[in-house]
mmCIF file of C-alpha atoms in Angstrom:
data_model
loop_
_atom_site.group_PDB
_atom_site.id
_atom_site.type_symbol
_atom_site.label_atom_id
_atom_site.label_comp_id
_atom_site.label_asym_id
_atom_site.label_seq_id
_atom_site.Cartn_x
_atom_site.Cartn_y
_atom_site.Cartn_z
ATOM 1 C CA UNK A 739 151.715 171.957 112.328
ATOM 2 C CA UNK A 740 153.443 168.595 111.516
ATOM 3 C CA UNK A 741 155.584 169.556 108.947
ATOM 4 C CA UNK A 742 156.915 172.217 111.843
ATOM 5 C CA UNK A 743 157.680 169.288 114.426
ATOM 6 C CA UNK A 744 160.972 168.943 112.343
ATOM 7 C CA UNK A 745 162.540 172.297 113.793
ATOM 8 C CA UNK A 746 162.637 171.540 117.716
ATOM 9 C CA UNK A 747 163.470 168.054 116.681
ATOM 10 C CA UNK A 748 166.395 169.079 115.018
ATOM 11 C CA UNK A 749 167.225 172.097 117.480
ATOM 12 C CA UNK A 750 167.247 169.055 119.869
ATOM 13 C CA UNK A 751 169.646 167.221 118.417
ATOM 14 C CA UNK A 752 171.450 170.153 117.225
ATOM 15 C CA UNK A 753 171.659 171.249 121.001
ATOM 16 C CA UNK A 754 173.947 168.316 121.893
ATOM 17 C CA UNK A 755 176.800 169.819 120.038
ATOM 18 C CA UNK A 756 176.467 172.860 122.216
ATOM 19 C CA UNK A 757 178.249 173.091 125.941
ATOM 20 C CA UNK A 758 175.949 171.081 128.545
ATOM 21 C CA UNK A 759 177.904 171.266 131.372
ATOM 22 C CA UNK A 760 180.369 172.559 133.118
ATOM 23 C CA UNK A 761 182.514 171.015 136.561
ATOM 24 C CA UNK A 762 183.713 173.854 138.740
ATOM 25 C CA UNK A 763 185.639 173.761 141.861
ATOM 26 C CA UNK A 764 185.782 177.036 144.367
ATOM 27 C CA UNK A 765 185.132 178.868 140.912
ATOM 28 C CA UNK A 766 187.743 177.227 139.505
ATOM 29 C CA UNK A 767 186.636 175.663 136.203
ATOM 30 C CA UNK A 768 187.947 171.934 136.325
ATOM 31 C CA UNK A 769 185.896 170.065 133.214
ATOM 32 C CA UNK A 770 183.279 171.284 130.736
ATOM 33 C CA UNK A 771 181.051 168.897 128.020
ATOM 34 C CA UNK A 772 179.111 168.938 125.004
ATOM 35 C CA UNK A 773 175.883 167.044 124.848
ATOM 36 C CA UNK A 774 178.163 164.529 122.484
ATOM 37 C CA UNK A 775 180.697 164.897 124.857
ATOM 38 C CA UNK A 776 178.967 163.331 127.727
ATOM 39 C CA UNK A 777 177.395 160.984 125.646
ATOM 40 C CA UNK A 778 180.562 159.703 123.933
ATOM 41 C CA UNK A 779 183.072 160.040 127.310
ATOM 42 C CA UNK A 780 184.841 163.018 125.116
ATOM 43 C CA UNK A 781 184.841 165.363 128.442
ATOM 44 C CA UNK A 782 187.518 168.443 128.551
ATOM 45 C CA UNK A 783 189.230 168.427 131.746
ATOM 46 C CA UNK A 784 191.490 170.635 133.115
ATOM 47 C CA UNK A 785 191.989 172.343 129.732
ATOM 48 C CA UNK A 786 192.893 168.073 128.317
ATOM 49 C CA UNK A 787 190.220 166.267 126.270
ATOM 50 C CA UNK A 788 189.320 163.363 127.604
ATOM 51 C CA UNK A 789 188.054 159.845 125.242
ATOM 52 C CA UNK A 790 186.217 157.334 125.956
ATOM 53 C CA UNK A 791 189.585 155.395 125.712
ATOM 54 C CA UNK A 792 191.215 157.583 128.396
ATOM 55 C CA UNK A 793 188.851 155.724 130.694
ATOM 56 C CA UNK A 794 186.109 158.155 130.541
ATOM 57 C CA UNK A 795 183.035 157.025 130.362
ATOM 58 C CA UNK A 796 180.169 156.587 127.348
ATOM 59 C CA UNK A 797 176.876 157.449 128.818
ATOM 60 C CA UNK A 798 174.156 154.953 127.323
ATOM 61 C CA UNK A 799 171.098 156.588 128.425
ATOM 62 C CA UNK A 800 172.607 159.969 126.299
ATOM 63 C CA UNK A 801 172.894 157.774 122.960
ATOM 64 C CA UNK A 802 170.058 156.321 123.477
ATOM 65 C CA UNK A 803 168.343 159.839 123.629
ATOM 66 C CA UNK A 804 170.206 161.273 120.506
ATOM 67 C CA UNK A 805 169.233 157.913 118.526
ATOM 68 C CA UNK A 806 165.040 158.796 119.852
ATOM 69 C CA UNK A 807 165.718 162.395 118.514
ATOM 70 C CA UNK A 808 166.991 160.608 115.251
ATOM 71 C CA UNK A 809 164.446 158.135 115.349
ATOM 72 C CA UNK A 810 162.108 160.726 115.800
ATOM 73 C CA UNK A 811 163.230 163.376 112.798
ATOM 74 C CA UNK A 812 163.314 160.096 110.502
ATOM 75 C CA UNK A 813 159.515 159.443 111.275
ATOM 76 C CA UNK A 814 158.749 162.862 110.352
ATOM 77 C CA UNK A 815 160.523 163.069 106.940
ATOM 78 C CA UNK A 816 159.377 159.535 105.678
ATOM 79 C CA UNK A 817 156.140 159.432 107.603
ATOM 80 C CA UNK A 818 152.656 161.028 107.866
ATOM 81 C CA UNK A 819 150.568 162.370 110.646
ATOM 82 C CA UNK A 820 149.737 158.920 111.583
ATOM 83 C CA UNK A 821 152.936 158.949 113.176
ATOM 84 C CA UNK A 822 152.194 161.483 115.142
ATOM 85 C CA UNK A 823 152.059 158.674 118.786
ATOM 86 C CA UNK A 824 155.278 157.325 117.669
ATOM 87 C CA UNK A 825 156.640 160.918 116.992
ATOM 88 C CA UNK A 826 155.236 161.903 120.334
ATOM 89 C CA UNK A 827 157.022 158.747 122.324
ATOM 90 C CA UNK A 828 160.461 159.494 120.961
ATOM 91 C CA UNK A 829 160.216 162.931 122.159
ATOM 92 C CA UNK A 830 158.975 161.991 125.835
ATOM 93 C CA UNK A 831 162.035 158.910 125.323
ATOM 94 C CA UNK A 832 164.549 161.047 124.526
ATOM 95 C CA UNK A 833 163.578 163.691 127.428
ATOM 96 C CA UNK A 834 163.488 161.355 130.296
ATOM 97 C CA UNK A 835 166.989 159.410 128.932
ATOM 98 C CA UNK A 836 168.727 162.864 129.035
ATOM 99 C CA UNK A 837 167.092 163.367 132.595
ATOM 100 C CA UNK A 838 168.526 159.728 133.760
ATOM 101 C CA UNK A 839 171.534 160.214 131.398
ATOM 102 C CA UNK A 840 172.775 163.809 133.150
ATOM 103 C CA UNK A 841 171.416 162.575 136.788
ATOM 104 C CA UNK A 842 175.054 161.391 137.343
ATOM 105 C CA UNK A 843 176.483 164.245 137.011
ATOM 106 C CA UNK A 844 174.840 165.882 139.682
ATOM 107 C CA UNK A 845 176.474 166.844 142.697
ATOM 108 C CA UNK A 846 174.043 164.814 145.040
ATOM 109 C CA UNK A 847 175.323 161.976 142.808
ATOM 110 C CA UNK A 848 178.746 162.512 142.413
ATOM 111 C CA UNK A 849 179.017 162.481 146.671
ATOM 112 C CA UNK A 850 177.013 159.230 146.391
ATOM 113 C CA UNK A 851 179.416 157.436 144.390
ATOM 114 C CA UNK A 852 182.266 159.184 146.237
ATOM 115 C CA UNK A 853 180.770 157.765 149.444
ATOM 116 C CA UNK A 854 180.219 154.532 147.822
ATOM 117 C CA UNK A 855 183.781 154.159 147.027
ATOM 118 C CA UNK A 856 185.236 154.736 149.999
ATOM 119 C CA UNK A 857 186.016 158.110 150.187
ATOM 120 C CA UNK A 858 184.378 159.459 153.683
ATOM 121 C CA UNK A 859 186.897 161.305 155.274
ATOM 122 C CA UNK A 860 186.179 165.171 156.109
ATOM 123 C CA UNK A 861 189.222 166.278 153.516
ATOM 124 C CA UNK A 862 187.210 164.247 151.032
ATOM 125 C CA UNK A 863 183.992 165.462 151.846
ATOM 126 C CA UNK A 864 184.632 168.596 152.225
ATOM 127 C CA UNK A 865 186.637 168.827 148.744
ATOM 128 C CA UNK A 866 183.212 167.519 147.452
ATOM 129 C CA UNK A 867 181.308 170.477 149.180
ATOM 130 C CA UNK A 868 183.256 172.475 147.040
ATOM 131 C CA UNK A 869 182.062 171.138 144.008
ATOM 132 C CA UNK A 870 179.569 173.239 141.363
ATOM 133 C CA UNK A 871 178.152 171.531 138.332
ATOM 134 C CA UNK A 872 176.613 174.245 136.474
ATOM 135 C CA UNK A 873 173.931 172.858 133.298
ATOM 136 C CA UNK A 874 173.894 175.369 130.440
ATOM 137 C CA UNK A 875 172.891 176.806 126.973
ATOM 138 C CA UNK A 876 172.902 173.492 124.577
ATOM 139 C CA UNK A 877 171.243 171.585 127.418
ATOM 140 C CA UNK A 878 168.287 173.393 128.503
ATOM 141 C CA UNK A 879 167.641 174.208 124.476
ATOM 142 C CA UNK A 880 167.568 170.364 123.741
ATOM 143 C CA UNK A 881 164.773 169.757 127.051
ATOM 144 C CA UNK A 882 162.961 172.891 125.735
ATOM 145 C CA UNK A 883 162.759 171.796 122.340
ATOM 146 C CA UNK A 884 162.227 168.274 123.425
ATOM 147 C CA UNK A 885 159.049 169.536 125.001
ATOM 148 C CA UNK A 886 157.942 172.116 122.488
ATOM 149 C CA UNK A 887 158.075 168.768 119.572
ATOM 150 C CA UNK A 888 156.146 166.616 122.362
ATOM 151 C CA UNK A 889 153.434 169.178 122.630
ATOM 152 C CA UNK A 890 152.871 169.543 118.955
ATOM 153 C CA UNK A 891 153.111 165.670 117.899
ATOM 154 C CA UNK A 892 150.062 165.448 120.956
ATOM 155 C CA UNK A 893 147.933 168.185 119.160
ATOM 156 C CA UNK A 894 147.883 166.799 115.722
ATOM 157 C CA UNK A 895 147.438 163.324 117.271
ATOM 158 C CA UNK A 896 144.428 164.670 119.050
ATOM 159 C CA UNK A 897 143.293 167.246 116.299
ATOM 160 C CA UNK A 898 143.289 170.190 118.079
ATOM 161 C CA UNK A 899 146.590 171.556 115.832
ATOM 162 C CA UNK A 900 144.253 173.770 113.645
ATOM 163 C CA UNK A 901 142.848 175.511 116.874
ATOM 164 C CA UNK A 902 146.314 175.645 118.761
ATOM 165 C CA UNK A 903 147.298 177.761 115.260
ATOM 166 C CA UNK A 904 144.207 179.632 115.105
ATOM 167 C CA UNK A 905 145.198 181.091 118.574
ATOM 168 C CA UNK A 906 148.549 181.569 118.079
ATOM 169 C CA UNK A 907 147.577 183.650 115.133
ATOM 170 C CA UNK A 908 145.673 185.387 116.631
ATOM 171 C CA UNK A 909 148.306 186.540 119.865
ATOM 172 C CA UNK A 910 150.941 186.539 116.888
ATOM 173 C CA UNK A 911 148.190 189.619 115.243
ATOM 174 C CA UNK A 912 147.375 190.788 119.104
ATOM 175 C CA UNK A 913 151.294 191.252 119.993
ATOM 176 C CA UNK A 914 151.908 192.917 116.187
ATOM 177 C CA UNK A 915 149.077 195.492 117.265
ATOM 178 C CA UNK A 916 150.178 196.166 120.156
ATOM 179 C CA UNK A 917 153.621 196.661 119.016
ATOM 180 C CA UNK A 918 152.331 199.291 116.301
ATOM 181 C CA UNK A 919 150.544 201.015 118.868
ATOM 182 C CA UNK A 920 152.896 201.562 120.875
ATOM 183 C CA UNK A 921 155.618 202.399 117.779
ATOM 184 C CA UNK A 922 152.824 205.169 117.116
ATOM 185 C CA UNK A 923 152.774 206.497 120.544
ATOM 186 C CA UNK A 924 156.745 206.129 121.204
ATOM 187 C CA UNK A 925 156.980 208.036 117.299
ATOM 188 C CA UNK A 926 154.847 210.673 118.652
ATOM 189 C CA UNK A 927 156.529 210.974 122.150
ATOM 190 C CA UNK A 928 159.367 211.552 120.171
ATOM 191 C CA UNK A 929 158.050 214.182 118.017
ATOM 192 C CA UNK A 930 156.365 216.223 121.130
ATOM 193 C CA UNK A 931 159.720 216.189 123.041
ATOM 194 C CA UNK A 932 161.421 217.044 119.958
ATOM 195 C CA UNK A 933 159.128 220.236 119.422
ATOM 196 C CA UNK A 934 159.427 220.959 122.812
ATOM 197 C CA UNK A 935 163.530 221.137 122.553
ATOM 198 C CA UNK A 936 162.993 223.279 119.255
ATOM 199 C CA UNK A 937 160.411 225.741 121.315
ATOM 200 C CA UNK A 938 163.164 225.741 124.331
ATOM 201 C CA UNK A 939 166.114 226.637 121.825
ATOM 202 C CA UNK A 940 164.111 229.569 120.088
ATOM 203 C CA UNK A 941 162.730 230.807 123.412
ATOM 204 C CA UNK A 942 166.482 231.057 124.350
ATOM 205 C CA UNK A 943 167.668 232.827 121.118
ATOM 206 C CA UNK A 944 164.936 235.016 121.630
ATOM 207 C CA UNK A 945 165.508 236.243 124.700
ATOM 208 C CA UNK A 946 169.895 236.383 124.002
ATOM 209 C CA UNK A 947 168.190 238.907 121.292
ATOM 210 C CA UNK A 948 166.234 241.254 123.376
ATOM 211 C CA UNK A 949 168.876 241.934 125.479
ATOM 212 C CA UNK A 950 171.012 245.433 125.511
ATOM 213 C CA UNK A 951 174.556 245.321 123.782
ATOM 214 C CA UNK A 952 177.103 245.046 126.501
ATOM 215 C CA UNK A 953 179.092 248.446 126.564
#
């Protein structure tokens, strides 16, 4: 199992080049983000990509979770299973810095800082009301696969891998079974309806034949 750590740790860090998230306003899309996007302030608003340098913002707690994921992957190629705590940790790191790191962007957050600032009026508020931040694809691949590396690094540090792949050999032959099975029973449901439809067609050209020429 810990040569197999190195796929969700590089779906992880693969995710962040996929859309994260996307800033919507009475369905009316107004900015979307990569994972690198919102790490590096390179944010697409309003149909205009947005830098760093345009005054948007880098997010630290982001890089800091892509350079665990790195940190991570590196441990894996140069390392062996004693790495497997250390391999463990940067997974864990790098999911709670994306869950600080994206916790901005919520909406409970983004009235926060809009109340912070100043801006309480009911237009302002209720402008804010209005606002959706929808999470998608690239970031709830990079938390699954997060987890998914976590959970294996902990079972070859605690050397229960070979039983975890014992049973999931054994669902993996369980669900192939069952998939035959029913393949058999669909192939023959197939073949009984199919005989039937013959039987049906030659009970109907039988009986067009026993009937008396029209005069």
């Amino acid at each position: 199992m810990w040569k197999w750590i190195r796929i969700p740790k590089g779906i992880a860090l693969l995710a962040f080049l996929l859309p994260w998230m996307t800033v919507s306003c009475s369905d009316q899309k107004i900015a979307e983000a990569s994972g690198f996007g919102l790490a590096f302030g390179r944010i697409s608003a309003m149909g205009q990509a947005a830098s760093a340098g345009d005054g948007a913002s880098m997010n630290v707690w982001l890089i800091l979770a892509l350079l665990a994921i790195a940190g991570g992957l590196f441990l894996l190629f140069t390392k062996g299973r004693e790495a497997a705590r250390l391999v463990l940790g940067t997974s864990v790191a790098a999911l709670v810095l994306i869950l600080v790191g994206t916790w901005r962007y919520s909406k409970d957050a983004i009235m926060a800082e809009a109340a912070k600032n100043g801006s309480d009026g009911s237009m302002d508020q209720a402008a804010l009301a209005m606002i959706q931040v929808n999470w998608h694809f690239g970031y709830w691949l990079a938390l699954l696969s997060l987890i998914a590396a976590a959970v294996m690094a902990w079972l070859v540090m605690s050397g229960k891998e070979a039983e975890a792949e014992a049973k999931m050999r054994s669902l993996a032959a369980d669900a192939t079974d069952a998939a035959k099975v029913a393949a058999a029973k669909a192939s023959e449901a197939a073949k009984d309806a199919a005989a039937k439809a013959n039987d049906a067609i030659d009970a109907a050209k039988d009986k067009k034949d026993d009937e008396p020429p029209k005069s």
